Short mmCIF file of C-alpha atoms and ligand atoms in Angstrom, two decimals:
data_model
loop_
_atom_site.label_atom_id
_atom_site.label_comp_id
_atom_site.label_asym_id
_atom_site.label_seq_id
_atom_site.Cartn_x
_atom_site.Cartn_y
_atom_site.Cartn_z
CA MET I 1 -14.86 -11.51 -29.56
CA GLY I 2 -17.18 -14.08 -27.99
CA PHE I 3 -15.22 -13.94 -24.73
CA CYS I 4 -15.28 -10.13 -24.73
CA TYR I 5 -19.04 -9.93 -25.28
CA LEU I 6 -19.75 -12.57 -22.68
CA SER I 7 -17.46 -10.99 -20.10
CA PHE I 8 -19.05 -7.60 -20.79
CA LEU I 9 -22.49 -9.02 -20.10
CA ILE I 10 -21.31 -10.78 -16.95
CA ILE I 11 -19.65 -7.59 -15.74
CA LEU I 12 -22.78 -5.53 -16.35
CA VAL I 13 -24.84 -7.99 -14.36
CA VAL I 14 -22.29 -8.15 -11.54
CA MET I 15 -21.44 -4.50 -11.14
CA ARG I 16 -24.01 -1.98 -10.12
CA LYS I 17 -22.53 1.20 -11.42
CA TRP I 18 -20.38 2.85 -14.02
CA PHE I 19 -17.08 4.29 -12.88
CA PRO I 20 -16.19 7.93 -13.61
CA GLU I 21 -14.07 8.72 -16.63
CA LYS I 22 -11.13 9.96 -14.58
CA PHE I 23 -11.13 6.99 -12.21
CA LEU I 24 -7.58 5.73 -11.62
CA TRP I 25 -7.35 2.05 -12.53
CA GLY I 26 -4.20 0.05 -12.26
CA ALA I 27 -1.88 -1.97 -10.09
CA ALA I 28 0.63 -1.30 -7.32
CA THR I 29 4.21 -2.46 -6.84
CA SER I 30 7.12 -1.60 -4.54
CA SER I 31 10.77 -1.22 -5.45
CA HIS I 32 12.32 -3.94 -3.31
CA GLN I 33 9.64 -6.44 -4.28
CA VAL I 34 10.15 -6.09 -8.04
CA GLU I 35 13.36 -4.29 -8.98
CA GLY I 36 15.98 -6.85 -7.97
CA ASN I 37 19.46 -6.56 -6.50
CA ASN I 38 18.81 -3.77 -4.06
CA PHE I 39 22.18 -4.33 -2.41
CA PHE I 40 22.16 -1.24 -0.23
CA ASN I 41 19.04 -1.62 1.91
CA ASP I 42 18.31 -3.25 5.26
CA TRP I 43 16.15 -6.08 3.89
CA TRP I 44 18.91 -7.15 1.50
CA LYS I 45 21.31 -7.46 4.42
CA TRP I 46 18.86 -9.55 6.46
CA GLU I 47 18.21 -11.73 3.43
CA GLN I 48 21.94 -12.34 3.01
CA GLU I 49 22.15 -13.27 6.70
CA GLY I 50 19.60 -15.98 5.96
CA LYS I 51 16.78 -14.43 7.97
CA THR I 52 14.48 -14.67 4.94
CA GLN I 53 14.77 -15.99 1.41
CA SER I 54 16.92 -13.73 -0.79
CA SER I 55 15.05 -11.36 -3.10
CA GLY I 56 17.88 -11.74 -5.65
CA ALA I 57 16.88 -10.43 -9.05
CA ALA I 58 13.21 -10.19 -7.97
CA CYS I 59 11.27 -9.47 -11.21
CA ASP I 60 14.25 -7.64 -12.69
CA HIS I 61 11.82 -4.77 -13.09
CA TYR I 62 14.72 -2.33 -12.73
CA HIS I 63 15.69 -3.36 -16.28
CA ARG I 64 12.35 -4.59 -17.61
CA PHE I 65 10.09 -1.71 -16.54
CA ARG I 66 9.32 -0.81 -20.19
CA GLU I 67 8.06 -4.30 -20.96
CA ASP I 68 6.06 -4.33 -17.72
CA PHE I 69 4.45 -0.95 -18.37
CA LEU I 70 3.50 -2.09 -21.87
CA LEU I 71 1.72 -5.02 -20.29
CA ALA I 72 -0.07 -2.68 -17.89
CA LYS I 73 -1.15 -0.57 -20.84
CA GLU I 74 -2.35 -3.61 -22.75
CA LEU I 75 -4.36 -4.47 -19.63
CA LYS I 76 -6.04 -1.04 -19.81
CA HIS I 77 -4.40 0.42 -16.71
CA ASN I 78 -4.36 4.21 -16.66
CA ALA I 79 -2.50 4.48 -13.34
CA HIS I 80 0.44 2.73 -11.73
CA ARG I 81 1.75 2.81 -8.18
CA LEU I 82 5.49 2.35 -7.74
CA SER I 83 7.99 3.19 -5.03
CA LEU I 84 11.40 4.81 -5.07
CA GLU I 85 14.25 2.73 -3.74
CA TRP I 86 15.77 5.18 -1.28
CA SER I 87 18.86 3.01 -0.86
CA ARG I 88 19.70 3.35 -4.57
CA LEU I 89 19.25 7.11 -4.51
CA GLU I 90 21.20 7.75 -1.30
CA LYS I 91 23.67 4.90 -1.02
CA GLU I 92 25.77 6.84 1.42
CA GLU I 93 24.40 9.35 3.85
CA ASN I 94 23.72 12.68 2.17
CA VAL I 95 25.38 11.64 -1.10
CA TRP I 96 22.86 11.50 -3.95
CA ASP I 97 23.42 9.10 -6.81
CA GLU I 98 22.33 11.27 -9.73
CA SER I 99 22.34 8.35 -12.17
CA GLU I 100 19.65 6.67 -10.05
CA TRP I 101 17.54 9.84 -10.05
CA ASP I 102 17.88 9.72 -13.84
CA HIS I 103 16.69 6.14 -13.78
CA TYR I 104 13.46 7.10 -12.03
CA LYS I 105 13.01 10.06 -14.38
CA THR I 106 13.20 7.61 -17.28
CA VAL I 107 10.72 5.32 -15.54
CA LEU I 108 8.27 8.20 -15.07
CA ASP I 109 8.75 9.41 -18.65
CA GLU I 110 7.92 5.94 -19.87
CA LEU I 111 4.65 5.96 -17.92
CA SER I 112 3.87 9.41 -19.24
CA LYS I 113 4.44 8.26 -22.84
CA LEU I 114 1.87 5.52 -22.23
CA ARG I 115 -0.52 7.99 -20.57
CA ILE I 116 -0.37 6.08 -17.31
CA THR I 117 -0.66 8.27 -14.20
CA PRO I 118 2.12 7.55 -11.69
CA ILE I 119 1.39 7.28 -7.98
CA VAL I 120 4.78 7.39 -6.30
CA THR I 121 5.56 6.09 -2.83
CA LEU I 122 8.65 7.58 -1.23
CA ASN I 123 9.20 4.77 1.19
CA HIS I 124 7.84 1.22 1.06
CA PHE I 125 9.42 -0.53 4.10
CA THR I 126 13.12 -0.70 3.11
CA VAL I 127 15.65 1.90 4.32
CA PRO I 128 19.26 2.46 3.26
CA LEU I 129 21.71 0.35 5.20
CA TRP I 130 23.51 3.37 6.66
CA LEU I 131 20.20 4.53 8.13
CA ALA I 132 19.42 1.08 9.50
CA LYS I 133 22.79 1.19 11.28
CA LYS I 134 21.70 4.42 12.95
CA GLY I 135 18.58 2.73 14.32
CA SER I 136 16.21 3.37 11.41
CA TRP I 137 12.78 4.71 12.47
CA LEU I 138 13.58 4.26 16.14
CA ASN I 139 16.07 7.09 15.91
CA GLU I 140 14.45 10.53 15.95
CA GLU I 141 17.13 11.76 13.54
CA CYS I 142 15.38 9.65 10.93
CA VAL I 143 12.64 12.29 10.70
CA ASN I 144 14.89 15.01 9.30
CA ILE I 145 16.75 12.51 7.17
CA PHE I 146 13.47 11.43 5.57
CA VAL I 147 12.38 15.04 5.11
CA ARG I 148 15.66 15.77 3.30
CA PHE I 149 14.88 12.82 1.01
CA ALA I 150 11.35 14.17 0.41
CA GLN I 151 12.79 17.58 -0.45
CA LYS I 152 15.21 16.13 -2.98
CA THR I 153 12.41 14.00 -4.42
CA ILE I 154 10.02 16.87 -5.08
CA LYS I 155 12.86 18.87 -6.60
CA GLU I 156 13.93 16.06 -8.95
CA LEU I 157 10.62 14.42 -9.79
CA GLY I 158 7.99 17.01 -8.88
CA SER I 159 7.49 18.08 -12.48
CA LYS I 160 6.47 14.54 -13.43
CA VAL I 161 4.25 13.41 -10.55
CA GLN I 162 1.05 14.66 -8.99
CA TYR I 163 0.09 11.81 -6.62
CA TRP I 164 2.55 11.08 -3.83
CA ILE I 165 2.44 8.60 -0.98
CA THR I 166 4.99 9.46 1.68
CA LEU I 167 4.98 6.17 3.58
CA ASN I 168 3.54 2.74 3.07
CA GLU I 169 1.69 1.23 6.04
CA PRO I 170 3.56 2.76 9.00
CA ASN I 171 1.49 0.66 11.40
CA ILE I 172 2.44 -2.61 9.72
CA LEU I 173 6.13 -1.80 9.78
CA ALA I 174 5.99 -0.50 13.35
CA PHE I 175 4.08 -3.48 14.71
CA LEU I 176 5.45 -6.39 12.66
CA ALA I 177 9.06 -5.29 13.06
CA TYR I 178 9.05 -3.72 16.54
CA TYR I 179 6.21 -5.34 18.47
CA TYR I 180 5.38 -8.78 17.06
CA GLY I 181 9.01 -9.46 16.11
CA GLU I 182 8.00 -11.07 12.79
CA TRP I 183 10.04 -8.77 10.55
CA PRO I 184 13.55 -7.52 10.94
CA PRO I 185 14.88 -6.15 13.26
CA TYR I 186 12.61 -8.62 15.17
CA HIS I 187 12.05 -6.48 18.26
CA LYS I 188 9.19 -7.16 20.65
CA ASN I 189 8.56 -3.91 22.43
CA PHE I 190 5.22 -2.06 22.39
CA GLY I 191 6.87 1.23 23.32
CA GLU I 192 9.28 0.94 20.40
CA ALA I 193 6.41 0.32 17.98
CA LEU I 194 4.74 3.53 19.19
CA THR I 195 8.00 5.46 18.85
CA VAL I 196 8.37 4.23 15.28
CA MET I 197 4.77 5.27 14.55
CA LYS I 198 5.43 8.68 16.04
CA HIS I 199 8.55 9.24 13.95
CA MET I 200 6.79 8.11 10.81
CA ILE I 201 3.80 10.38 11.40
CA LYS I 202 6.15 13.26 12.06
CA SER I 203 8.15 12.48 8.91
CA HIS I 204 4.96 12.46 6.86
CA ALA I 205 3.70 15.73 8.32
CA LYS I 206 6.96 17.62 7.87
CA SER I 207 7.44 16.29 4.35
CA TYR I 208 3.87 17.22 3.47
CA HIS I 209 4.44 20.87 4.38
CA LEU I 210 7.81 21.03 2.72
CA MET I 211 6.70 19.42 -0.55
CA HIS I 212 3.74 21.77 -0.83
CA GLU I 213 5.89 24.76 -0.04
CA TYR I 214 8.45 23.76 -2.65
CA ALA I 215 5.70 23.37 -5.26
CA ARG I 216 4.26 26.79 -4.40
CA LYS I 217 7.61 28.43 -4.98
CA ASN I 218 8.54 26.60 -8.18
CA SER I 219 6.27 26.93 -11.15
CA ASP I 220 7.65 23.83 -12.93
CA ILE I 221 6.47 21.60 -10.08
CA ILE I 222 2.99 20.09 -10.31
CA CYS I 223 0.80 21.01 -7.35
CA PRO I 224 1.17 17.76 -5.39
CA LYS I 225 -1.55 15.60 -3.89
CA ILE I 226 0.02 13.88 -0.94
CA GLY I 227 -1.32 10.93 0.99
CA MET I 228 -0.25 7.94 2.99
CA ALA I 229 -1.04 4.28 2.24
CA LYS I 230 -2.74 2.94 5.34
CA ALA I 231 -3.17 -0.76 6.05
CA VAL I 232 -6.74 -1.33 7.16
CA THR I 233 -8.48 -4.47 8.40
CA ALA I 234 -12.16 -5.34 8.76
CA PHE I 235 -12.40 -6.19 12.46
CA HIS I 236 -15.44 -8.14 13.66
CA PRO I 237 -16.18 -9.62 17.08
CA CYS I 238 -15.56 -13.31 17.33
CA ARG I 239 -18.83 -13.69 19.27
CA ALA I 240 -21.40 -11.24 17.96
CA PHE I 241 -23.00 -10.55 21.35
CA SER I 242 -19.90 -10.40 23.51
CA VAL I 243 -19.31 -6.96 25.03
CA SER I 244 -15.63 -7.70 25.67
CA ASP I 245 -15.07 -8.83 22.04
CA GLN I 246 -16.88 -5.71 20.81
CA THR I 247 -14.69 -3.49 23.00
CA SER I 248 -11.49 -4.97 21.58
CA VAL I 249 -12.87 -4.53 18.08
CA LEU I 250 -13.38 -0.83 18.79
CA CYS I 251 -9.83 -0.54 20.19
CA ARG I 252 -8.36 -2.19 17.10
CA LYS I 253 -10.43 -0.08 14.73
CA TRP I 254 -9.03 2.95 16.48
CA LEU I 255 -5.42 1.94 16.92
CA HIS I 256 -4.93 0.03 13.66
CA ASN I 257 -7.31 1.68 11.21
CA HIS I 258 -8.09 5.25 12.20
CA GLY I 259 -5.51 6.51 14.71
CA ALA I 260 -2.77 7.70 12.39
CA VAL I 261 -5.13 8.97 9.68
CA SER I 262 -7.24 10.90 12.14
CA SER I 263 -4.16 12.56 13.64
CA LEU I 264 -3.01 13.65 10.19
CA ILE I 265 -6.39 15.26 9.63
CA ASN I 266 -7.41 16.65 13.01
CA GLY I 267 -4.00 16.94 14.60
CA ARG I 268 -5.65 15.62 17.76
CA ILE I 269 -4.74 12.83 20.11
CA LEU I 270 -5.19 9.37 19.05
CA ILE I 271 -2.28 7.16 19.84
CA PRO I 272 -0.98 6.86 23.40
CA GLY I 273 2.39 8.50 23.83
CA ILE I 274 2.05 10.80 20.85
CA LYS I 275 1.31 14.49 21.18
CA PRO I 276 0.14 15.46 17.72
CA GLU I 277 0.04 19.18 18.34
CA LYS I 278 3.81 19.09 18.31
CA LEU I 279 3.89 17.13 15.08
CA TYR I 280 2.40 19.79 12.80
CA ALA I 281 0.21 16.95 11.63
CA LYS I 282 -3.08 18.80 11.21
CA LYS I 283 -4.49 18.75 7.67
CA THR I 284 -1.56 16.90 6.16
CA LEU I 285 -3.46 14.54 3.88
CA ASP I 286 -4.79 15.47 0.44
CA PHE I 287 -6.17 11.97 -0.01
CA ILE I 288 -6.28 8.77 2.02
CA GLY I 289 -4.72 5.60 0.62
CA LEU I 290 -6.30 2.37 1.85
CA ASN I 291 -4.58 -1.02 1.58
CA TYR I 292 -7.24 -3.64 2.25
CA TYR I 293 -6.82 -7.41 2.26
CA PHE I 294 -8.88 -9.26 4.90
CA ARG I 295 -11.13 -9.52 7.95
CA GLN I 296 -10.13 -10.62 11.43
CA PHE I 297 -12.38 -11.92 14.21
CA ILE I 298 -11.37 -10.59 17.62
CA ARG I 299 -11.97 -12.20 20.98
CA ARG I 300 -11.30 -11.09 24.53
CA ASP I 301 -12.23 -13.34 27.37
CA LYS I 302 -12.03 -10.88 30.25
CA LEU I 303 -13.53 -7.43 29.85
CA PHE I 304 -11.12 -5.88 32.35
CA SER I 305 -7.90 -7.56 31.30
CA LYS I 306 -4.91 -5.43 30.30
CA HIS I 307 -4.94 -7.01 26.84
CA PHE I 308 -7.30 -4.39 25.54
CA LEU I 309 -6.70 -5.41 21.92
CA GLY I 310 -7.86 -8.98 22.57
CA GLU I 311 -6.75 -11.84 20.35
CA VAL I 312 -7.32 -12.82 16.74
CA CYS I 313 -9.54 -15.95 16.60
CA SER I 314 -8.59 -18.86 14.44
CA LEU I 315 -10.68 -18.94 11.27
CA ASP I 316 -10.84 -22.73 11.27
CA HIS I 317 -13.87 -23.02 13.46
CA HIS I 318 -15.56 -19.70 12.84
CA PRO I 319 -18.98 -20.34 11.28
CA ASP I 320 -18.91 -17.13 9.20
CA ALA I 321 -15.38 -17.42 7.80
CA GLY I 322 -15.09 -17.26 4.03
CA LYS I 323 -12.40 -18.79 1.81
CA ILE I 324 -8.79 -18.47 2.95
CA THR I 325 -5.96 -17.26 0.71
CA ASP I 326 -2.43 -18.66 0.52
CA MET I 327 -1.44 -16.03 3.11
CA GLY I 328 -4.00 -17.54 5.52
CA TRP I 329 -6.16 -14.43 5.16
CA GLU I 330 -9.95 -14.58 4.94
CA ILE I 331 -11.53 -13.27 1.75
CA TYR I 332 -14.14 -10.77 2.87
CA PRO I 333 -15.13 -8.39 0.05
CA LYS I 334 -17.74 -6.59 2.12
CA GLY I 335 -14.88 -5.38 4.33
CA LEU I 336 -13.81 -3.07 1.52
CA TYR I 337 -17.28 -1.50 1.52
CA GLU I 338 -17.29 -1.21 5.33
CA LEU I 339 -13.89 0.46 5.43
CA ILE I 340 -14.56 2.84 2.55
CA ARG I 341 -17.79 3.94 4.21
CA SER I 342 -16.05 4.38 7.53
CA PHE I 343 -13.19 6.44 6.03
CA SER I 344 -15.67 8.58 4.09
CA ARG I 345 -16.29 10.45 7.37
CA TYR I 346 -13.08 12.44 6.76
CA LYS I 347 -14.51 13.92 3.55
CA LEU I 348 -11.25 13.45 1.67
CA PRO I 349 -10.70 11.58 -1.60
CA LEU I 350 -10.01 7.90 -1.00
CA MET I 351 -7.72 5.80 -3.13
CA ILE I 352 -7.56 2.01 -2.83
CA THR I 353 -3.79 1.81 -2.96
CA GLU I 354 -3.64 -2.00 -2.50
CA ASN I 355 -6.12 -4.88 -2.64
CA GLY I 356 -5.25 -8.34 -3.81
CA ILE I 357 -4.91 -12.03 -3.15
CA ALA I 358 -2.09 -14.57 -2.95
CA THR I 359 -3.27 -17.69 -4.72
CA GLU I 360 -2.22 -20.25 -7.31
CA ASP I 361 -5.89 -20.50 -8.34
CA ASP I 362 -6.40 -17.69 -10.80
CA SER I 363 -10.16 -18.22 -11.03
CA LEU I 364 -10.27 -17.37 -7.31
CA ARG I 365 -8.38 -14.14 -8.11
CA GLN I 366 -10.99 -13.33 -10.75
CA THR I 367 -13.82 -13.85 -8.26
CA PHE I 368 -11.90 -11.79 -5.70
CA ILE I 369 -11.62 -8.87 -8.15
CA LYS I 370 -15.26 -9.10 -9.18
CA GLN I 371 -16.54 -9.19 -5.60
CA HIS I 372 -14.29 -6.43 -4.31
CA LEU I 373 -15.10 -4.10 -7.19
CA ASP I 374 -18.76 -4.76 -6.62
CA GLN I 375 -18.38 -3.60 -3.01
CA LEU I 376 -16.31 -0.64 -4.14
CA SER I 377 -18.99 0.49 -6.58
CA ARG I 378 -21.63 0.00 -3.90
CA ALA I 379 -19.73 2.36 -1.58
CA MET I 380 -19.35 4.90 -4.38
CA GLU I 381 -23.02 4.69 -5.15
CA GLU I 382 -23.68 5.67 -1.56
CA GLY I 383 -21.51 8.74 -2.01
CA SER I 384 -17.98 7.65 -1.02
CA PRO I 385 -15.37 9.75 -2.81
CA VAL I 386 -13.17 6.97 -4.21
CA ILE I 387 -10.81 8.18 -6.95
CA GLY I 388 -8.92 5.01 -7.82
CA TYR I 389 -8.31 1.29 -7.38
CA LEU I 390 -4.82 -0.20 -7.60
CA HIS I 391 -4.70 -3.96 -7.51
CA TRP I 392 -1.83 -5.61 -5.62
CA SER I 393 0.11 -6.47 -7.61
CA LEU I 394 1.04 -6.17 -11.26
CA LEU I 395 3.63 -8.96 -11.01
CA ASP I 396 4.26 -12.06 -8.92
CA ASN I 397 6.88 -10.51 -6.68
CA PHE I 398 9.05 -10.92 -3.59
CA GLU I 399 6.67 -11.21 -0.65
CA TRP I 400 8.90 -10.12 2.27
CA ALA I 401 9.18 -12.82 4.96
CA GLU I 402 7.33 -15.28 2.66
CA GLY I 403 9.88 -14.81 -0.13
CA TYR I 404 8.70 -16.23 -3.47
CA THR I 405 6.23 -18.70 -2.04
CA LYS I 406 3.20 -16.43 -2.54
CA ARG I 407 1.85 -15.16 -5.84
CA PHE I 408 -0.13 -11.91 -5.82
CA GLY I 409 0.40 -10.93 -9.48
CA LEU I 410 -2.00 -10.20 -12.29
CA VAL I 411 0.95 -11.28 -14.40
CA HIS I 412 2.76 -14.55 -13.70
CA VAL I 413 6.53 -14.27 -13.44
CA ASP I 414 8.82 -17.24 -13.88
CA HIS I 415 11.59 -16.20 -11.51
CA LYS I 416 14.16 -18.40 -13.27
CA THR I 417 13.63 -17.04 -16.78
CA GLN I 418 11.81 -13.76 -15.96
CA LYS I 419 9.16 -14.71 -18.50
CA ARG I 420 5.91 -12.82 -17.98
CA THR I 421 2.53 -14.48 -18.67
CA VAL I 422 -0.68 -12.54 -18.32
CA LYS I 423 -3.20 -14.39 -16.13
CA PRO I 424 -6.88 -14.63 -17.19
CA SER I 425 -7.86 -12.59 -14.10
CA ALA I 426 -5.80 -9.71 -15.46
CA ARG I 427 -7.81 -9.83 -18.70
CA TYR I 428 -11.01 -9.93 -16.70
CA TYR I 429 -9.89 -6.86 -14.73
CA ALA I 430 -9.03 -5.17 -18.05
CA SER I 431 -12.52 -5.84 -19.37
CA ILE I 432 -14.04 -4.22 -16.29
CA ILE I 433 -11.85 -1.16 -16.76
CA GLN I 434 -12.71 -0.97 -20.44
CA ASN I 435 -16.42 -1.63 -20.25
CA LEU I 436 -17.43 0.06 -17.04
CA THR I 437 -15.64 3.38 -17.26
CA ARG I 438 -18.03 6.08 -18.39
CA LYS I 439 -16.72 7.82 -21.44
CA THR I 440 -18.60 11.04 -20.81
CA THR I 441 -19.21 12.73 -17.49
CA SER I 442 -22.76 12.61 -16.25
C1 BGC V 1 2.34 -4.42 1.58
C2 BGC V 1 2.93 -5.12 0.39
C3 BGC V 1 2.73 -6.62 0.53
C4 BGC V 1 1.23 -6.88 0.59
C5 BGC V 1 0.86 -8.35 0.67
C6 BGC V 1 0.97 -4.93 1.97
O1 BGC V 1 0.83 -4.87 3.33
O2 BGC V 1 2.30 -3.03 1.34
O3 BGC V 1 4.29 -4.79 0.31
O4 BGC V 1 3.31 -7.34 -0.48
O5 BGC V 1 0.71 -6.25 1.73
O6 BGC V 1 1.34 -8.91 1.83
#
């Protein structure tokens, strides 16, 4: 009782505003990072080849989803972001595994029983192995293959879900896997990264039209709200008064943050090599998902060099750098405010589809949550149409190339025993949800 009252008072002092009654509060996850034993996707194969640590049983969420959703409920979440594991649903090309569709129906029914709104991502990085063998997103055929998956998804699950995210962070996948060579298939080719982006944008746009059309024609399907989860970064110049640093910052803001989103709204040019008018991309977002984690300082020594994106400065010697997380990312809460304000220009609902911190120090996570929600409420106070906040992540999960070395969860998972332990920061987040959500509309 004492803790509750004290935390309520602290929260009131810290936060500037009440959140609307229908605000979506919760956490986000992705199938490969929590389910376990996803034998049929590309990441699993790379893991078995020793390219990264094996995800193994992950959080065994495939079997423990009920227990995990109960925890989310106890923590006052009214929304939950999850992703479908495409490689379970379509293990062989064009052969649906109906028992796996039933699995996800059960998962969604469980959320519905708990009155937790699902936000479902169709694809969060992993693809079925058979598709990887065909060249994955580099192969144009992938577009129609994804659209076929989207069609089956709306047919099977459309009566249970309103909020859909077609793709998670196309730019991260395209650039980490095809340009920087840090993720499988470890290519280093700028042109390939752009091709992947193009195919992903096209897949989103075509799926958007098809899912809406299917819903219009079938009365049992909920009218969908379809978005994309976009990775965004707060870019600042390394040297405040350097014109060349500023120019690279503008290029990165465009290419990394706004390019894809703007093309899905305006259908106009944005990314070199992509002709959006042929992509049917105009007005294909019902909301914008933002995944925000950190700030980067950008430096470019020569104004007229071909490296128009410049370079990311080391944080070690930067006078303004804040604390650094276990991922080596700078904590910069104001970046959330800056990005929300900048995406408000599109006049579409915004959903924070990921925001979180890898750390073993849970009090740092608590401060992170407090400071980011403060910036979120500040942006809303200035009129930004934010409809939800989904913390990354509910559970300590499999962190891609970093394996199990990084902990992002609100809930600690012992990966040997699968024991879940709620962290104090999760309780703090719950008290914000409980105490700062307005019960009546104003
Ligand atoms: C991804 C997640 C990942 C998180 C932390 C996001 O870019 O969508 O899958 O775990 O960042 O790295």
